[in-house]
Tab-separated table of C-alpha atoms in Angstrom:
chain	number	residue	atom	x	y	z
V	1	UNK	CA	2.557	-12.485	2.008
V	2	UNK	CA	1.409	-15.294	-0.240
V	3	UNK	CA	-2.150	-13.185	-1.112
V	4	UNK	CA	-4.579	-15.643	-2.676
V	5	UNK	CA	-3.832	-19.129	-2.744
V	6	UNK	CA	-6.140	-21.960	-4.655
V	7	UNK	CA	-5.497	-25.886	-4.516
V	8	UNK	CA	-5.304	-27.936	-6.820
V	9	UNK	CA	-4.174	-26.126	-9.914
V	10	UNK	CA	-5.574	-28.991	-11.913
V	11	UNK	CA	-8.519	-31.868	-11.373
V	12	UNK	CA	-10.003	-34.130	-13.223
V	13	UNK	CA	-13.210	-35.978	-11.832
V	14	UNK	CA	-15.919	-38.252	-12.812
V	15	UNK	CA	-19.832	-37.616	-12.879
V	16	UNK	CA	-20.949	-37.875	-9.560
V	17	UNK	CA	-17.849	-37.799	-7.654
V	18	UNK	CA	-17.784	-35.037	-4.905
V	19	UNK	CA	-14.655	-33.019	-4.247
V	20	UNK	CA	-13.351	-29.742	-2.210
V	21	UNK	CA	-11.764	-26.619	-3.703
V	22	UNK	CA	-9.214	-25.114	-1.166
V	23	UNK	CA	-8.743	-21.825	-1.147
V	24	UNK	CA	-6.901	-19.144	1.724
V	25	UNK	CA	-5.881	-15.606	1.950
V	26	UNK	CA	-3.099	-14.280	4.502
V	27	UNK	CA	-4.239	-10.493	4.136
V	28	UNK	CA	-7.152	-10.071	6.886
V	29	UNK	CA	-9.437	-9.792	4.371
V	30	UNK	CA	-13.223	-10.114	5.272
V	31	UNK	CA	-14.798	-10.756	1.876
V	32	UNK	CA	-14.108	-13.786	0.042
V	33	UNK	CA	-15.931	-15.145	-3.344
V	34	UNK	CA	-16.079	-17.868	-5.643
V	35	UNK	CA	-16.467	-17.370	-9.294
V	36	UNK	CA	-16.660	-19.499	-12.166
V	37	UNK	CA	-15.424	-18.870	-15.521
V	38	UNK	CA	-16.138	-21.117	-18.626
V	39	UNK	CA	-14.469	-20.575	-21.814
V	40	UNK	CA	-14.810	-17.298	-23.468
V	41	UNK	CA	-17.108	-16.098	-21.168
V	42	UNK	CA	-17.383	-13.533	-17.796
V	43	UNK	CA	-17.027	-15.141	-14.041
V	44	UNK	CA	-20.596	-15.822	-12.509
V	45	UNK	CA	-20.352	-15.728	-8.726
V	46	UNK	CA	-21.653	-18.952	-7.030
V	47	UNK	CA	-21.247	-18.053	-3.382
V	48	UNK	CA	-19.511	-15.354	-1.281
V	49	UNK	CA	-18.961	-14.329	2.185
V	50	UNK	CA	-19.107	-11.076	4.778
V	51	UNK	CA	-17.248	-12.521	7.330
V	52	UNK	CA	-16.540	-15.501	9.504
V	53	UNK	CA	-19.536	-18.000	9.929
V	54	UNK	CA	-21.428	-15.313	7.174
V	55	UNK	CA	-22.167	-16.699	3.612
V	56	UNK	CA	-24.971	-15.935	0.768
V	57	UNK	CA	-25.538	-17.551	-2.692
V	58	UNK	CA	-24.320	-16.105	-5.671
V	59	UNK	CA	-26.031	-16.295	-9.486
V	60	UNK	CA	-24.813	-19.725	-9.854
V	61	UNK	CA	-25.134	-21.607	-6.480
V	62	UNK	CA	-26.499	-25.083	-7.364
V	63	UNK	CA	-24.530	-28.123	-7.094
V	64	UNK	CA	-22.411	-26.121	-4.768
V	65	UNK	CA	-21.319	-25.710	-1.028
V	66	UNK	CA	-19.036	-23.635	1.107
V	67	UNK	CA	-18.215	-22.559	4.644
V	68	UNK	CA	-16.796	-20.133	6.220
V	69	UNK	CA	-14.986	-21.002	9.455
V	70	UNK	CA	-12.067	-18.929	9.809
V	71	UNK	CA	-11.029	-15.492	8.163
V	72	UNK	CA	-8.615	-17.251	6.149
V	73	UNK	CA	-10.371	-20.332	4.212
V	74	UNK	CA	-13.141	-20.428	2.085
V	75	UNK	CA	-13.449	-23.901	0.921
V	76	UNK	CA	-15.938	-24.229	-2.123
V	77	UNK	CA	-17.560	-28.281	-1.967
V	78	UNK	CA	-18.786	-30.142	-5.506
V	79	UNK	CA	-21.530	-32.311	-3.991
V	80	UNK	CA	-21.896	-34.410	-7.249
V	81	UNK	CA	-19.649	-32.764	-9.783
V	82	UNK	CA	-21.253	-32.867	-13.353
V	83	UNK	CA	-19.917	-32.156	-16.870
V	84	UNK	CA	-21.917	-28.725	-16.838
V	85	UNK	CA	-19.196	-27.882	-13.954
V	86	UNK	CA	-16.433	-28.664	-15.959
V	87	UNK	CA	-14.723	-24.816	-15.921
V	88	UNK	CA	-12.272	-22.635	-14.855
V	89	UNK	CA	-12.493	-21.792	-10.456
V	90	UNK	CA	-11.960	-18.392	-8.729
V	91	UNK	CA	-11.491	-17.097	-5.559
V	92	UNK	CA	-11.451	-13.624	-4.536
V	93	UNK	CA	-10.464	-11.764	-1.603
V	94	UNK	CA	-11.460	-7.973	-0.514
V	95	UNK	CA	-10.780	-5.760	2.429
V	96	UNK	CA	-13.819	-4.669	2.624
V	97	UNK	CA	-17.187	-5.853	0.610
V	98	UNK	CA	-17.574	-6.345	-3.048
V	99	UNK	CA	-16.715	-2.660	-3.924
V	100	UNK	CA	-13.086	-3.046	-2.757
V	101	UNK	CA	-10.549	-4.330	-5.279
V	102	UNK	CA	-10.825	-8.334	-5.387
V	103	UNK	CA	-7.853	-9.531	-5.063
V	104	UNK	CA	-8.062	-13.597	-7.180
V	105	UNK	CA	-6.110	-16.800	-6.626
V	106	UNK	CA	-4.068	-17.840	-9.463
V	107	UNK	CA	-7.585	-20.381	-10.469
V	108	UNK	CA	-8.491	-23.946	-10.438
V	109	UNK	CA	-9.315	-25.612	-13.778
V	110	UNK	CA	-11.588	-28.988	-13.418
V	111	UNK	CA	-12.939	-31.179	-15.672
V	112	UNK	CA	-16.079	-33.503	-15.071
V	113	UNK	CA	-16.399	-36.478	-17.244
H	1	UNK	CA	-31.342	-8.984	-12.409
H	2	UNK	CA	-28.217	-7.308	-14.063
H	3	UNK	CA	-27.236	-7.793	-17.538
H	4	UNK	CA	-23.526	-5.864	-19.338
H	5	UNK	CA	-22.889	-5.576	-22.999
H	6	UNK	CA	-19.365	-4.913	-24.267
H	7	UNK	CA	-17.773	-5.848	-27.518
H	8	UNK	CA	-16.277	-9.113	-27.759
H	9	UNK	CA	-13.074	-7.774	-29.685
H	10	UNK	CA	-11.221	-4.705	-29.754
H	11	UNK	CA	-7.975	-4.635	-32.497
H	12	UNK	CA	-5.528	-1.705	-31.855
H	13	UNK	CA	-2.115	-0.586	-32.689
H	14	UNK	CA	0.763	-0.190	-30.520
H	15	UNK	CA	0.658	3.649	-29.334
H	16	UNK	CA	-2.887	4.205	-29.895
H	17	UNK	CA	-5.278	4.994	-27.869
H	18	UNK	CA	-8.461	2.370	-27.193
H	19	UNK	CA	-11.898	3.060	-25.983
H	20	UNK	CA	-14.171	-0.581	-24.227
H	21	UNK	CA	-17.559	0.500	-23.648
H	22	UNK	CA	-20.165	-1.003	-21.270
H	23	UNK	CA	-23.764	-0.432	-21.054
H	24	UNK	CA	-25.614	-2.210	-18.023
H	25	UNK	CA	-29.324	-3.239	-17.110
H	26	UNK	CA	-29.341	-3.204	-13.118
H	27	UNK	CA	-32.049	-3.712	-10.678
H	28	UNK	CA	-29.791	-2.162	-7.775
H	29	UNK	CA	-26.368	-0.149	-8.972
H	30	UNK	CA	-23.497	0.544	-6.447
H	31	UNK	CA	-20.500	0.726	-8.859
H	32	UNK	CA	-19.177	-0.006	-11.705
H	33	UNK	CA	-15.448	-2.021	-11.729
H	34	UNK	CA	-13.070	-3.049	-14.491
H	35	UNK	CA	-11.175	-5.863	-14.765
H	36	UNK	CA	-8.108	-7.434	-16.739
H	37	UNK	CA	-7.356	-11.230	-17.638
H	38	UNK	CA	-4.153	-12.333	-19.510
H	39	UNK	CA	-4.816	-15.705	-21.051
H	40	UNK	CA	-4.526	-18.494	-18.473
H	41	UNK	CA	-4.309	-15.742	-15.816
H	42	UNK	CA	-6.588	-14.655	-13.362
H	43	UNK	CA	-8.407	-10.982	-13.376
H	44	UNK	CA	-6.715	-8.189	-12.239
H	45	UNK	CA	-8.567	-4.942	-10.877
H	46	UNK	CA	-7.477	-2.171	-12.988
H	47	UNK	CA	-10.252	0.438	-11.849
H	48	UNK	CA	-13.591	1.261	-9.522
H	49	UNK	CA	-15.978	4.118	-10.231
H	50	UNK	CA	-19.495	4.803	-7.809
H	51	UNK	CA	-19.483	8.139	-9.225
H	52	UNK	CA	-19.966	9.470	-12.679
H	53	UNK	CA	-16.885	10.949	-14.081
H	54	UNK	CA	-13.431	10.355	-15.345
H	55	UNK	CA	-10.989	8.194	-13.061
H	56	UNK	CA	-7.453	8.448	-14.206
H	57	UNK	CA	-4.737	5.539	-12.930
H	58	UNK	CA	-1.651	5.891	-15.211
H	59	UNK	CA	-2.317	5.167	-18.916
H	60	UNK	CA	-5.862	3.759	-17.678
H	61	UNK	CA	-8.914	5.905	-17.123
H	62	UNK	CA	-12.156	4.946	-16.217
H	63	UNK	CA	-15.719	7.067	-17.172
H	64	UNK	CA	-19.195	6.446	-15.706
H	65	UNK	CA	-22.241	7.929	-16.852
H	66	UNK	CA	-25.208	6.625	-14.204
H	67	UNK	CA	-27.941	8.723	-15.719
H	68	UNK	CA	-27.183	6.502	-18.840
H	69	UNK	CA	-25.887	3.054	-17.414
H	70	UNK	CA	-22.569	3.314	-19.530
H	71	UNK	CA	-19.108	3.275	-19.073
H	72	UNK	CA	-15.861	3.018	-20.542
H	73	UNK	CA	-12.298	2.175	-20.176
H	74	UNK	CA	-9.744	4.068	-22.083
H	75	UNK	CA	-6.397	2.943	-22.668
H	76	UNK	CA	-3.473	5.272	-23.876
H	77	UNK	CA	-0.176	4.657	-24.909
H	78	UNK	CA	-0.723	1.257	-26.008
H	79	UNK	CA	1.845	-1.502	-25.001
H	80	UNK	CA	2.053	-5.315	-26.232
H	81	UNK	CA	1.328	-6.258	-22.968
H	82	UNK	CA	-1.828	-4.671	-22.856
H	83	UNK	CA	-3.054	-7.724	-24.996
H	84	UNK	CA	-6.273	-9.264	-22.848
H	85	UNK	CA	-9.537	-9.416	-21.981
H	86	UNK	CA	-10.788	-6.652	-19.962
H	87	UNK	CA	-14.158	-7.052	-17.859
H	88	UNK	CA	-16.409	-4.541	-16.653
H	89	UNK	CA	-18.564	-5.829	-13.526
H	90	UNK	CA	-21.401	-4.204	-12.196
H	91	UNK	CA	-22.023	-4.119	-8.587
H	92	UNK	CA	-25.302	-4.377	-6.973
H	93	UNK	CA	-26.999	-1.738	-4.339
H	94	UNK	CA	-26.175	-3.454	-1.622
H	95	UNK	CA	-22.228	-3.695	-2.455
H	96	UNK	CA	-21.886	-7.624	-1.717
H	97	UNK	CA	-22.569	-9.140	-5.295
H	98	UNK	CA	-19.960	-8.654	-8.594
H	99	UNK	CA	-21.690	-9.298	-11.815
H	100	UNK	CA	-19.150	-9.447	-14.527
H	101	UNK	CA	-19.707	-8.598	-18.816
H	102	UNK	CA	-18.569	-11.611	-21.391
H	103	UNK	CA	-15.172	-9.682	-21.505
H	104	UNK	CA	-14.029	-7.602	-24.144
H	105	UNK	CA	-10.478	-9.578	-25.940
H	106	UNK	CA	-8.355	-6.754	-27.049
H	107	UNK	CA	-5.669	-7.150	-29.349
H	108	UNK	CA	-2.920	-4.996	-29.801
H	109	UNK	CA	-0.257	-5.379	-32.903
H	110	UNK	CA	2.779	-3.607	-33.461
């Protein structure tokens, strides 16, 4: 059981190039999320999803894309990544909704130049 | 909208006891969560209260006061390891949407 699993670990990009953030959970889970955290500060939730083929925006959704086409992936897409993206990327996994405990992937930390 | 406050630094001692507040502005309440980050690590949940009271896990409790948007994490028996950020996260009415404090870092020396 592998729980929360994020690729890459690392990226570098440059303004305007467009990229996809893997991430996958082998627990059943319905709810998955995607948070970014920049330095010193909280995670802001860009986008989330209910279910398969379900998602909704977060507080931070522009400049950002996902799907949702199995149970198990939740791929978050930089359209045209920016310096103001450069951070540190979650995803989170729960049973149930948002009131279950999120489970997170071990983060992927990108930098736009 | 919702909006958290907690302090940005807590210093204890090891074997002490350690009190994080959080007060919240909410347009929709569900729950109130708590959260721990090492430093490069990812969060952790540590607790989950919908109802006011006292949640005890271990050396961890939990308190939520709805009538005044405020709760607290309490930490007993303090370790080295304890040494993080801790997050409380508010979550909205409709129990599909974290919102997450600016973390409080707390320090713990022996």
């Amino acid at each position: 059981n592998a729980g929360v699993t994020q690729t890459p670990k690392f990226q570098v990009l440059k303004t305007g190039q467009s990229m996809t953030l893997q991430c996958a959970q082998d627990m059943n889970h319905e709810y998955m999320s995607w948070y970014r955290q920049d330095p010193g500060m909280g995670l802001r939730l860009i986008h989330y999803s209910v279910g398969a083929g379900i998602t909704d925006q977060g507080e931070v959704p522009n400049g950002y894309n996902v799907s949702r086409s199995t149970t198990e992936d939740f791929p978050l897409r930089l359209l045209s990544a920016a310096p103001s993206q450069t951070s540190v990327y979650f995803c989170a996994s729960s049973l149930g909704l948002a009131a279950d405990t999120q489970y997170f992937g071990p983060g992927t930390r990108l930098t736009v130049l | 909208g919702q909006s958290l406050e907690q302090p940005s630094e807590v210093t204890a001692v090891e074997g002490a006891i350690v009190q994080i507040n959080c007060t919240y502005q909410t347009s929709g309440f569900y729950g109130l969560s708590w959260y721990q980050q090492h430093d490069g690590g990812a969060p952790t949940f540590l607790s989950y209260n919908a109802l006011d009271g006292l949640e005890e896990t271990g050396r961890f409790s939990s308190f939520l006061s709805r009538s005044d948007s405020y709760g607290y994490l309490l930490l007993q028996e303090l370790q080295m390891k304890d040494s993080a950020s801790y997050f409380c996260a508010v979550l909205n009415n409709a129990g599909n949407m974290l919102t997450f404090g600016g973390g409080t870092r707390l320090m713990v020396k022996p």
